[in-house]
Amino acid sequence: MDVNAAVAAVAAIAGVLTGVIAVLAFRWSERDQRRPTRTSLHTDPVLPPGVDTVLSVLRSSAVVLDEADAVVKASSAAYALGLVRGGKLAVEPMLQMARDTRRDGEIRQVELDLPRRGNGRGEALAVSARVAPLGSRLVLLLVEDLTEARRIEAVRRDFVANVSHELKTPVGALSLLSEAVLDASDDQEAVERFAGRMQIEATRLTNLVQELIDLSRVQNDQPLDDAEPVRVDELVAEAIDRCRHAAGTKQITMAAGGTADLHVRGNRGQLAAALGNLVENAVNYSPARTRVGIAARRVGTAGGDLIEIAVTDQGIGISDKDKERVFERFYRVDPARSRATGGTGLGLAIVKHVVASHGGEVTVWSAEGQGSTFTLRLPESGNAARDRAPRRAAHEDHDDHENRVDQADRTDQMDQMDRTDQMDLGHVEHREIADNGRSTPHSPHTSPYRTFPAPEVLP
């Protein structure tokens, strides 16, 4: 009996101890689960409220880094620039800036040149990076792409330098020639010779200023607000007439051909200047007793019909490396020949911008020693045949309608005569006037109908 009681007591004590141990283990497990771990601190950071929305609307590339330099948030632009790779910031100078800012809390900014993604060839990416603390644990990196701004600034500097050089040349020549005229005031022949040279330099200066004005008007490449239908035949004739004297001096034959009666829509003055520049270049860069051709045609495309105007010469041609730059401002394939002919180096730049503002393009084919072909492609301003067809159909419908109205008038008038045989003389006279087709104030079909002449068809 005592043995059984002892066993029961031991079993009770063991059960109590087991329960206590289980409760303690459960409490210890709960406390461990509630305790933040080092891993959770670094892998699951939370952005401050509203930051995600702000970053999504920024134009700059945005990257948010945590304490371990891991990327918490990055915009699509940051990935496109190659700033983020494999969840890490891939640009070491920016990463060092982020670490320094996290350490002392200061905002830092720097401009960097980054290699392009891929093979690394070509122009480097110019960026501006700005790092600032975001809360107590995060760092915000904003990167602005300055490549296009740098390119525009370089173009502006080159343009100013080129304009200064081009203006300096004729102005300096005029200054020297004026001094020569003063020194040779007693020599009539020398005065006339120097005066002729002064006229040439003054004309060159005038042309340069005018082309600068023309270029400033068209270089924004914006669509035209005052576009109108322009006949291609008239543009070709005007371009030929503009260069007729220069071509005659070199015995160059100018010929026009292709499809007639084509129309484009645009600014007549700008289109005439662009085509005139191409024809003038063809004449200037062609040797004597050669041929310059201008041809136009209609080309069907998926987006609509285009008008192609090609200017072909048998001149010196253009090398492959020069073909990529001939449309740049002040670029000359042969500077000596260009200055000898009075060229400013702006003609093809004007052509490029005029065609762009008209929704078209300009291309060049050339081979050294064989000649060149410059081709303008412009949207067509309606098909002439398609425009004439509705007018002809409308005219025929109008004539048919008038014939039906006249026949109805005669039928009504005959019925009226049958019903009014016994009417007085005044009514009979009115009836006879109506039968003769003369206008009367009582006729309901007098004013709305009038016969129009056939529309004139342009040649």
Short mmCIF file of C-alpha atoms in Angstrom, two decimals:
data_model
loop_
_atom_site.label_atom_id
_atom_site.label_comp_id
_atom_site.label_asym_id
_atom_site.label_seq_id
_atom_site.Cartn_x
_atom_site.Cartn_y
_atom_site.Cartn_z
CA MET A 1 0.00 0.00 0.00
CA ASP A 2 2.80 2.33 0.84
CA VAL A 3 4.61 1.33 -2.31
CA ASN A 4 1.65 2.21 -4.51
CA ALA A 5 1.27 5.60 -2.82
CA ALA A 6 4.92 6.37 -3.40
CA VAL A 7 4.68 5.47 -7.08
CA ALA A 8 1.63 7.68 -7.48
CA ALA A 9 3.39 10.58 -5.78
CA VAL A 10 6.42 10.21 -8.01
CA ALA A 11 4.22 10.11 -11.11
CA ALA A 12 2.38 13.25 -10.02
CA ILE A 13 5.62 15.11 -9.42
CA ALA A 14 6.96 14.04 -12.84
CA GLY A 15 3.76 15.25 -14.54
CA VAL A 16 3.96 18.61 -12.83
CA LEU A 17 7.59 19.04 -13.86
CA THR A 18 6.78 18.10 -17.47
CA GLY A 19 3.98 20.64 -17.59
CA VAL A 20 6.19 23.39 -16.18
CA ILE A 21 8.90 22.62 -18.70
CA ALA A 22 6.39 22.68 -21.59
CA VAL A 23 4.95 26.02 -20.48
CA LEU A 24 8.41 27.55 -20.16
CA ALA A 25 9.40 26.25 -23.61
CA PHE A 26 6.22 27.68 -25.14
CA ARG A 27 6.80 31.09 -23.55
CA TRP A 28 10.42 31.10 -24.70
CA SER A 29 9.34 30.29 -28.29
CA GLU A 30 6.81 33.12 -28.32
CA ARG A 31 9.40 35.58 -27.10
CA ASP A 32 11.85 34.50 -29.81
CA GLN A 33 9.18 34.93 -32.50
CA ARG A 34 8.32 38.46 -31.31
CA ARG A 35 11.97 39.50 -31.11
CA PRO A 36 13.18 41.24 -34.40
CA THR A 37 16.05 39.39 -35.95
CA ARG A 38 19.12 40.91 -37.66
CA THR A 39 18.01 39.37 -40.95
CA SER A 40 14.56 40.94 -40.82
CA LEU A 41 16.05 44.32 -40.02
CA HIS A 42 18.05 44.32 -43.25
CA THR A 43 15.91 42.41 -45.76
CA ASP A 44 12.46 43.80 -45.08
CA PRO A 45 12.73 47.61 -44.71
CA VAL A 46 9.62 49.72 -45.11
CA LEU A 47 9.53 52.93 -47.16
CA PRO A 48 8.09 55.99 -45.43
CA PRO A 49 4.47 56.71 -46.37
CA GLY A 50 4.08 58.43 -49.75
CA VAL A 51 7.68 57.92 -50.88
CA ASP A 52 6.77 55.15 -53.32
CA THR A 53 4.19 57.38 -55.01
CA VAL A 54 6.58 60.32 -55.26
CA LEU A 55 9.34 58.19 -56.77
CA SER A 56 6.97 56.82 -59.42
CA VAL A 57 6.30 60.31 -60.85
CA LEU A 58 9.86 61.64 -60.80
CA ARG A 59 11.61 62.17 -64.14
CA SER A 60 14.94 61.26 -62.57
CA SER A 61 16.12 57.70 -62.07
CA ALA A 62 15.52 56.82 -58.41
CA VAL A 63 17.17 54.17 -56.21
CA VAL A 64 16.54 53.56 -52.48
CA LEU A 65 19.25 51.68 -50.54
CA ASP A 66 19.06 50.09 -47.08
CA GLU A 67 21.75 49.73 -44.40
CA ALA A 68 23.32 46.77 -46.20
CA ASP A 69 23.49 48.67 -49.52
CA ALA A 70 20.76 46.45 -50.93
CA VAL A 71 18.27 48.02 -53.34
CA VAL A 72 14.89 48.47 -51.66
CA LYS A 73 13.24 50.36 -54.52
CA ALA A 74 14.42 51.30 -58.03
CA SER A 75 12.61 52.94 -60.93
CA SER A 76 12.50 51.45 -64.41
CA ALA A 77 14.73 54.30 -65.66
CA ALA A 78 17.41 53.23 -63.18
CA TYR A 79 17.41 49.74 -64.66
CA ALA A 80 17.46 51.17 -68.19
CA LEU A 81 20.56 53.23 -67.42
CA GLY A 82 22.27 50.18 -65.95
CA LEU A 83 22.49 51.62 -62.42
CA VAL A 84 21.00 48.53 -60.76
CA ARG A 85 22.14 44.98 -61.48
CA GLY A 86 21.39 41.88 -59.43
CA GLY A 87 19.68 43.87 -56.68
CA LYS A 88 22.79 46.00 -56.10
CA LEU A 89 23.88 49.48 -57.13
CA ALA A 90 26.36 48.84 -59.94
CA VAL A 91 28.12 52.25 -60.01
CA GLU A 92 30.88 52.31 -57.41
CA PRO A 93 31.21 56.15 -57.06
CA MET A 94 27.47 56.40 -56.37
CA LEU A 95 27.64 53.54 -53.88
CA GLN A 96 30.47 55.29 -52.01
CA MET A 97 28.45 58.51 -51.95
CA ALA A 98 25.51 56.60 -50.43
CA ARG A 99 27.74 55.15 -47.69
CA ASP A 100 29.19 58.56 -46.84
CA THR A 101 25.71 60.11 -46.69
CA ARG A 102 24.46 57.30 -44.44
CA ARG A 103 27.38 57.90 -42.12
CA ASP A 104 27.16 61.70 -41.70
CA GLY A 105 23.69 62.55 -43.09
CA GLU A 106 24.97 65.15 -45.58
CA ILE A 107 23.46 65.60 -49.04
CA ARG A 108 25.98 65.04 -51.83
CA GLN A 109 25.89 65.71 -55.59
CA VAL A 110 28.35 64.89 -58.39
CA GLU A 111 28.43 64.66 -62.19
CA LEU A 112 29.77 61.46 -63.73
CA ASP A 113 30.42 59.98 -67.17
CA LEU A 114 29.21 56.38 -67.37
CA PRO A 115 29.98 53.86 -70.10
CA ARG A 116 27.01 52.73 -72.15
CA ARG A 117 25.57 49.30 -71.58
CA GLY A 118 26.56 46.56 -74.01
CA ASN A 119 29.86 46.88 -75.81
CA GLY A 120 30.65 50.23 -74.22
CA ARG A 121 31.27 51.90 -77.56
CA GLY A 122 29.97 55.30 -78.53
CA GLU A 123 29.35 58.41 -76.49
CA ALA A 124 29.41 58.01 -72.71
CA LEU A 125 26.37 58.78 -70.61
CA ALA A 126 26.65 62.07 -68.74
CA VAL A 127 24.67 61.96 -65.50
CA SER A 128 24.17 64.05 -62.39
CA ALA A 129 23.82 62.02 -59.16
CA ARG A 130 22.36 63.38 -55.90
CA VAL A 131 22.27 61.39 -52.64
CA ALA A 132 20.20 62.28 -49.56
CA PRO A 133 19.17 60.43 -46.36
CA LEU A 134 15.65 59.02 -46.31
CA GLY A 135 14.62 58.43 -42.73
CA SER A 136 17.03 56.90 -40.25
CA ARG A 137 18.04 53.78 -42.17
CA LEU A 138 17.47 54.42 -45.92
CA VAL A 139 19.34 56.47 -48.51
CA LEU A 140 17.78 57.99 -51.65
CA LEU A 141 19.77 58.30 -54.89
CA LEU A 142 18.44 60.47 -57.76
CA VAL A 143 20.22 60.35 -61.14
CA GLU A 144 19.50 62.76 -64.01
CA ASP A 145 20.59 61.94 -67.58
CA LEU A 146 22.46 64.98 -68.97
CA THR A 147 23.61 63.39 -72.24
CA GLU A 148 21.16 65.23 -74.50
CA ALA A 149 21.72 68.53 -72.69
CA ARG A 150 25.48 68.13 -73.13
CA ARG A 151 25.02 67.37 -76.83
CA ILE A 152 22.83 70.44 -77.36
CA GLU A 153 25.33 72.61 -75.51
CA ALA A 154 28.16 71.27 -77.69
CA VAL A 155 26.14 71.98 -80.84
CA ARG A 156 25.46 75.50 -79.61
CA ARG A 157 29.15 76.14 -78.92
CA ASP A 158 30.14 74.78 -82.33
CA PHE A 159 27.45 76.85 -84.00
CA VAL A 160 28.59 80.07 -82.32
CA ALA A 161 32.21 79.33 -83.19
CA ASN A 162 31.36 78.54 -86.82
CA VAL A 163 29.16 81.62 -87.22
CA SER A 164 31.89 83.80 -85.75
CA HIS A 165 34.44 82.33 -88.15
CA GLU A 166 32.17 82.61 -91.19
CA LEU A 167 31.28 86.23 -90.40
CA LYS A 168 34.87 87.14 -89.66
CA THR A 169 36.08 86.05 -93.10
CA PRO A 170 34.00 88.42 -95.28
CA VAL A 171 34.14 91.24 -92.73
CA GLY A 172 37.94 91.01 -92.62
CA ALA A 173 38.10 90.90 -96.41
CA LEU A 174 35.93 94.02 -96.66
CA SER A 175 38.18 95.80 -94.21
CA LEU A 176 41.34 94.95 -96.18
CA LEU A 177 39.75 95.81 -99.52
CA SER A 178 38.55 99.17 -98.24
CA GLU A 179 42.11 99.98 -97.14
CA ALA A 180 43.37 98.88 -100.57
CA VAL A 181 40.87 101.20 -102.27
CA LEU A 182 42.10 104.13 -100.18
CA ASP A 183 45.73 103.36 -100.97
CA ALA A 184 45.00 103.00 -104.70
CA SER A 185 42.76 106.04 -105.02
CA ASP A 186 44.87 107.35 -107.90
CA ASP A 187 44.69 104.06 -109.84
CA GLN A 188 41.22 103.81 -111.41
CA GLU A 189 41.74 100.25 -112.61
CA ALA A 190 42.82 99.04 -109.16
CA VAL A 191 39.89 100.82 -107.52
CA GLU A 192 37.45 99.09 -109.86
CA ARG A 193 39.08 95.71 -109.22
CA PHE A 194 38.97 96.13 -105.45
CA ALA A 195 35.39 97.43 -105.59
CA GLY A 196 34.37 94.31 -107.50
CA ARG A 197 35.92 92.13 -104.83
CA MET A 198 34.12 94.15 -102.16
CA GLN A 199 30.82 93.48 -103.89
CA ILE A 200 31.56 89.75 -103.91
CA GLU A 201 32.37 89.71 -100.19
CA ALA A 202 29.34 91.86 -99.38
CA THR A 203 27.10 89.46 -101.32
CA ARG A 204 28.62 86.52 -99.48
CA LEU A 205 28.00 88.24 -96.15
CA THR A 206 24.41 89.01 -97.14
CA ASN A 207 23.79 85.41 -98.18
CA LEU A 208 25.22 84.11 -94.93
CA VAL A 209 23.03 86.36 -92.81
CA GLN A 210 19.95 85.46 -94.86
CA GLU A 211 20.61 81.73 -94.55
CA LEU A 212 21.11 82.10 -90.81
CA ILE A 213 17.70 83.76 -90.64
CA ASP A 214 16.15 81.01 -92.78
CA LEU A 215 17.72 78.30 -90.63
CA SER A 216 16.45 79.88 -87.42
CA ARG A 217 12.92 79.83 -88.82
CA VAL A 218 12.85 76.15 -89.77
CA GLN A 219 15.19 74.38 -87.33
CA ASN A 220 12.49 73.59 -84.73
CA ASP A 221 11.02 70.95 -87.13
CA GLN A 222 7.50 71.76 -85.95
CA PRO A 223 4.49 71.02 -88.22
CA LEU A 224 3.39 73.92 -90.40
CA ASP A 225 0.35 76.02 -89.55
CA ASP A 226 0.07 77.81 -92.92
CA ALA A 227 0.40 74.83 -95.28
CA GLU A 228 -1.17 75.02 -98.72
CA PRO A 229 -1.16 72.87 -101.89
CA VAL A 230 1.98 73.54 -103.94
CA ARG A 231 2.58 72.36 -107.51
CA VAL A 232 5.82 70.45 -107.88
CA ASP A 233 6.20 71.60 -111.50
CA GLU A 234 6.35 75.21 -110.34
CA LEU A 235 8.96 74.40 -107.68
CA VAL A 236 11.15 72.66 -110.26
CA ALA A 237 10.80 75.53 -112.74
CA GLU A 238 11.72 78.08 -110.07
CA ALA A 239 14.79 76.08 -108.99
CA ILE A 240 16.00 75.79 -112.59
CA ASP A 241 15.47 79.49 -113.21
CA ARG A 242 17.41 80.33 -110.03
CA CYS A 243 20.50 78.44 -111.27
CA ARG A 244 20.19 79.12 -114.98
CA HIS A 245 22.95 81.73 -115.14
CA ALA A 246 25.46 79.66 -113.11
CA ALA A 247 24.71 76.59 -115.20
CA GLY A 248 25.06 78.53 -118.43
CA THR A 249 28.44 79.86 -117.39
CA LYS A 250 29.72 76.28 -116.94
CA GLN A 251 27.77 74.95 -119.96
CA ILE A 252 25.83 72.58 -117.70
CA THR A 253 22.60 71.21 -119.14
CA MET A 254 19.64 71.21 -116.74
CA ALA A 255 16.75 68.88 -117.53
CA ALA A 256 13.44 68.30 -115.75
CA GLY A 257 11.31 65.21 -116.14
CA GLY A 258 9.12 62.68 -114.35
CA THR A 259 5.41 62.79 -113.57
CA ALA A 260 3.63 66.09 -114.20
CA ASP A 261 0.87 67.78 -112.20
CA LEU A 262 1.99 66.55 -108.77
CA HIS A 263 1.15 68.47 -105.62
CA VAL A 264 2.59 68.57 -102.11
CA ARG A 265 1.23 70.42 -99.11
CA GLY A 266 3.44 72.91 -97.35
CA ASN A 267 5.00 76.35 -97.34
CA ARG A 268 5.79 77.34 -100.92
CA GLY A 269 8.69 79.63 -100.00
CA GLN A 270 10.42 77.05 -97.82
CA LEU A 271 9.99 74.24 -100.35
CA ALA A 272 11.29 76.44 -103.17
CA ALA A 273 14.34 77.37 -101.08
CA ALA A 274 15.07 73.73 -100.20
CA LEU A 275 14.83 72.47 -103.80
CA GLY A 276 16.77 75.51 -105.02
CA ASN A 277 19.59 74.71 -102.58
CA LEU A 278 19.85 71.16 -103.93
CA VAL A 279 19.94 72.29 -107.56
CA GLU A 280 22.44 75.06 -106.75
CA ASN A 281 24.74 72.55 -105.03
CA ALA A 282 24.46 70.21 -107.99
CA VAL A 283 25.55 72.98 -110.36
CA ASN A 284 28.34 74.25 -108.10
CA TYR A 285 29.88 70.81 -107.54
CA SER A 286 29.60 69.61 -111.16
CA PRO A 287 32.34 70.05 -113.74
CA ALA A 288 31.71 71.98 -116.95
CA ARG A 289 29.69 70.48 -119.80
CA THR A 290 27.87 67.95 -117.62
CA ARG A 291 24.20 67.37 -116.87
CA VAL A 292 21.94 68.09 -113.87
CA GLY A 293 18.54 66.38 -113.77
CA ILE A 294 15.46 67.06 -111.65
CA ALA A 295 12.69 64.44 -111.70
CA ALA A 296 9.49 63.98 -109.69
CA ARG A 297 7.26 60.96 -109.25
CA ARG A 298 4.55 59.53 -107.03
CA VAL A 299 5.42 56.56 -104.81
CA GLY A 300 2.81 54.48 -103.04
CA THR A 301 3.50 53.47 -99.43
CA ALA A 302 1.51 51.83 -96.64
CA GLY A 303 1.06 55.22 -94.95
CA GLY A 304 -0.10 57.01 -98.13
CA ASP A 305 1.34 58.33 -101.37
CA LEU A 306 4.63 60.22 -101.30
CA ILE A 307 6.11 62.62 -103.83
CA GLU A 308 9.78 62.02 -104.60
CA ILE A 309 11.83 64.86 -106.08
CA ALA A 310 15.33 63.72 -107.07
CA VAL A 311 18.21 66.02 -108.04
CA THR A 312 21.04 64.18 -109.83
CA ASP A 313 24.42 65.51 -110.91
CA GLN A 314 27.62 64.18 -112.47
CA GLY A 315 29.90 65.94 -110.03
CA ILE A 316 32.76 64.99 -107.76
CA GLY A 317 30.65 62.78 -105.50
CA ILE A 318 30.73 62.37 -101.73
CA SER A 319 32.70 59.82 -99.71
CA ASP A 320 30.97 57.48 -97.27
CA LYS A 321 32.37 59.27 -94.21
CA ASP A 322 31.22 62.65 -95.53
CA LYS A 323 27.70 61.43 -96.39
CA GLU A 324 26.95 61.08 -92.69
CA ARG A 325 27.79 64.74 -92.05
CA VAL A 326 26.72 66.66 -95.17
CA PHE A 327 23.51 67.83 -93.47
CA GLU A 328 25.37 69.35 -90.52
CA ARG A 329 25.55 73.13 -90.29
CA PHE A 330 28.71 74.65 -91.80
CA TYR A 331 30.04 71.24 -92.85
CA ARG A 332 31.69 71.27 -96.27
CA VAL A 333 32.93 68.30 -98.28
CA ASP A 334 35.37 70.56 -100.15
CA PRO A 335 35.88 73.82 -98.20
CA ALA A 336 38.04 75.39 -100.94
CA ARG A 337 35.43 74.77 -103.65
CA SER A 338 32.61 75.91 -101.37
CA ARG A 339 34.27 79.24 -100.62
CA ALA A 340 35.12 79.70 -104.29
CA THR A 341 31.45 79.31 -105.23
CA GLY A 342 30.22 81.49 -102.35
CA GLY A 343 28.70 78.63 -100.35
CA THR A 344 27.90 79.16 -96.68
CA GLY A 345 27.70 75.53 -95.54
CA LEU A 346 24.08 75.99 -94.39
CA GLY A 347 22.21 74.96 -97.53
CA LEU A 348 21.78 71.26 -96.79
CA ALA A 349 21.03 71.94 -93.11
CA ILE A 350 18.16 74.16 -94.24
CA VAL A 351 16.97 71.41 -96.61
CA LYS A 352 16.94 68.85 -93.79
CA HIS A 353 14.90 71.04 -91.44
CA VAL A 354 12.45 72.17 -94.12
CA VAL A 355 11.72 68.59 -95.15
CA ALA A 356 11.36 67.51 -91.49
CA SER A 357 8.84 70.28 -90.79
CA HIS A 358 6.83 69.08 -93.83
CA GLY A 359 6.66 65.52 -92.52
CA GLY A 360 9.17 64.13 -95.03
CA GLU A 361 12.80 63.11 -95.31
CA VAL A 362 15.85 63.76 -97.47
CA THR A 363 18.31 61.05 -98.50
CA VAL A 364 21.53 61.02 -100.49
CA TRP A 365 23.21 58.49 -102.77
CA SER A 366 26.69 59.27 -103.98
CA ALA A 367 29.85 57.69 -105.32
CA GLU A 368 33.14 59.52 -105.61
CA GLY A 369 33.87 60.51 -109.18
CA GLN A 370 30.38 59.48 -110.37
CA GLY A 371 28.03 62.09 -108.93
CA SER A 372 25.27 62.38 -106.35
CA THR A 373 21.51 62.11 -106.08
CA PHE A 374 19.61 63.95 -103.36
CA THR A 375 16.00 62.84 -102.97
CA LEU A 376 13.20 64.69 -101.17
CA ARG A 377 10.23 62.57 -100.02
CA LEU A 378 7.16 64.59 -99.08
CA PRO A 379 3.53 63.59 -98.40
CA GLU A 380 1.25 64.18 -101.38
CA SER A 381 -1.42 66.86 -101.13
CA GLY A 382 -4.26 64.84 -102.65
CA ASN A 383 -4.34 63.09 -106.01
CA ALA A 384 -5.17 65.44 -108.91
CA ALA A 385 -7.21 62.80 -110.69
CA ARG A 386 -9.05 61.96 -107.48
CA ASP A 387 -9.74 65.65 -106.92
CA ARG A 388 -11.10 66.11 -110.42
CA ALA A 389 -13.37 63.07 -110.28
CA PRO A 390 -15.68 64.41 -107.52
CA ARG A 391 -15.90 67.78 -109.27
CA ARG A 392 -16.83 66.12 -112.56
CA ALA A 393 -19.38 63.86 -110.86
CA ALA A 394 -20.87 66.80 -108.97
CA HIS A 395 -21.13 68.80 -112.21
CA GLU A 396 -22.87 65.94 -113.99
CA ASP A 397 -25.30 65.48 -111.10
CA HIS A 398 -26.01 69.20 -111.16
CA ASP A 399 -26.76 69.13 -114.92
CA ASP A 400 -29.03 66.08 -114.53
CA HIS A 401 -30.88 67.78 -111.70
CA GLU A 402 -31.37 70.94 -113.78
CA ASN A 403 -32.68 68.90 -116.70
CA ARG A 404 -35.18 67.13 -114.44
CA VAL A 405 -36.29 70.46 -112.97
CA ASP A 406 -36.73 72.01 -116.44
CA GLN A 407 -38.76 69.02 -117.61
CA ALA A 408 -40.95 69.21 -114.51
CA ASP A 409 -41.44 72.95 -115.07
CA ARG A 410 -42.58 72.38 -118.64
CA THR A 411 -44.99 69.61 -117.58
CA ASP A 412 -46.49 71.79 -114.87
CA GLN A 413 -46.80 74.69 -117.26
CA MET A 414 -48.56 72.55 -119.91
CA ASP A 415 -51.02 71.24 -117.28
CA GLN A 416 -51.65 74.77 -116.14
CA MET A 417 -52.38 75.83 -119.75
CA ASP A 418 -54.93 73.01 -120.15
CA ARG A 419 -56.71 74.02 -116.95
CA THR A 420 -56.79 77.78 -117.73
CA ASP A 421 -57.98 77.88 -121.41
CA GLN A 422 -60.90 80.15 -120.45
CA MET A 423 -58.88 82.57 -118.28
CA ASP A 424 -58.60 86.31 -119.07
CA LEU A 425 -55.89 87.86 -121.25
CA GLY A 426 -53.73 88.95 -118.33
CA HIS A 427 -53.35 85.37 -117.16
CA VAL A 428 -52.76 84.15 -120.73
CA GLU A 429 -49.93 86.68 -121.16
CA HIS A 430 -48.34 85.46 -117.91
CA ARG A 431 -48.63 81.87 -119.14
CA GLU A 432 -46.98 82.69 -122.45
CA ILE A 433 -44.10 84.45 -120.70
CA ALA A 434 -43.60 81.39 -118.48
CA ASP A 435 -43.69 79.08 -121.55
CA ASN A 436 -40.93 81.10 -123.17
CA GLY A 437 -38.69 80.44 -120.15
CA ARG A 438 -38.34 84.07 -119.09
CA SER A 439 -37.99 84.95 -115.44
CA THR A 440 -41.16 86.09 -113.71
CA PRO A 441 -41.70 87.12 -110.10
CA HIS A 442 -44.36 84.45 -109.77
CA SER A 443 -42.26 81.45 -110.91
CA PRO A 444 -41.22 79.17 -108.02
CA HIS A 445 -38.18 77.82 -109.94
CA THR A 446 -36.53 81.06 -110.98
CA SER A 447 -33.70 81.88 -108.55
CA PRO A 448 -32.40 78.58 -107.05
CA TYR A 449 -31.15 77.11 -110.37
CA ARG A 450 -28.49 78.53 -112.60
CA THR A 451 -26.31 76.78 -115.18
CA PHE A 452 -22.59 76.85 -114.33
CA PRO A 453 -19.78 76.51 -116.88
CA ALA A 454 -17.72 73.33 -116.89
CA PRO A 455 -14.78 73.47 -114.40
CA GLU A 456 -11.43 74.34 -115.92
CA VAL A 457 -8.96 71.44 -115.92
CA LEU A 458 -5.38 72.45 -115.17
CA PRO A 459 -2.82 71.18 -117.68
#
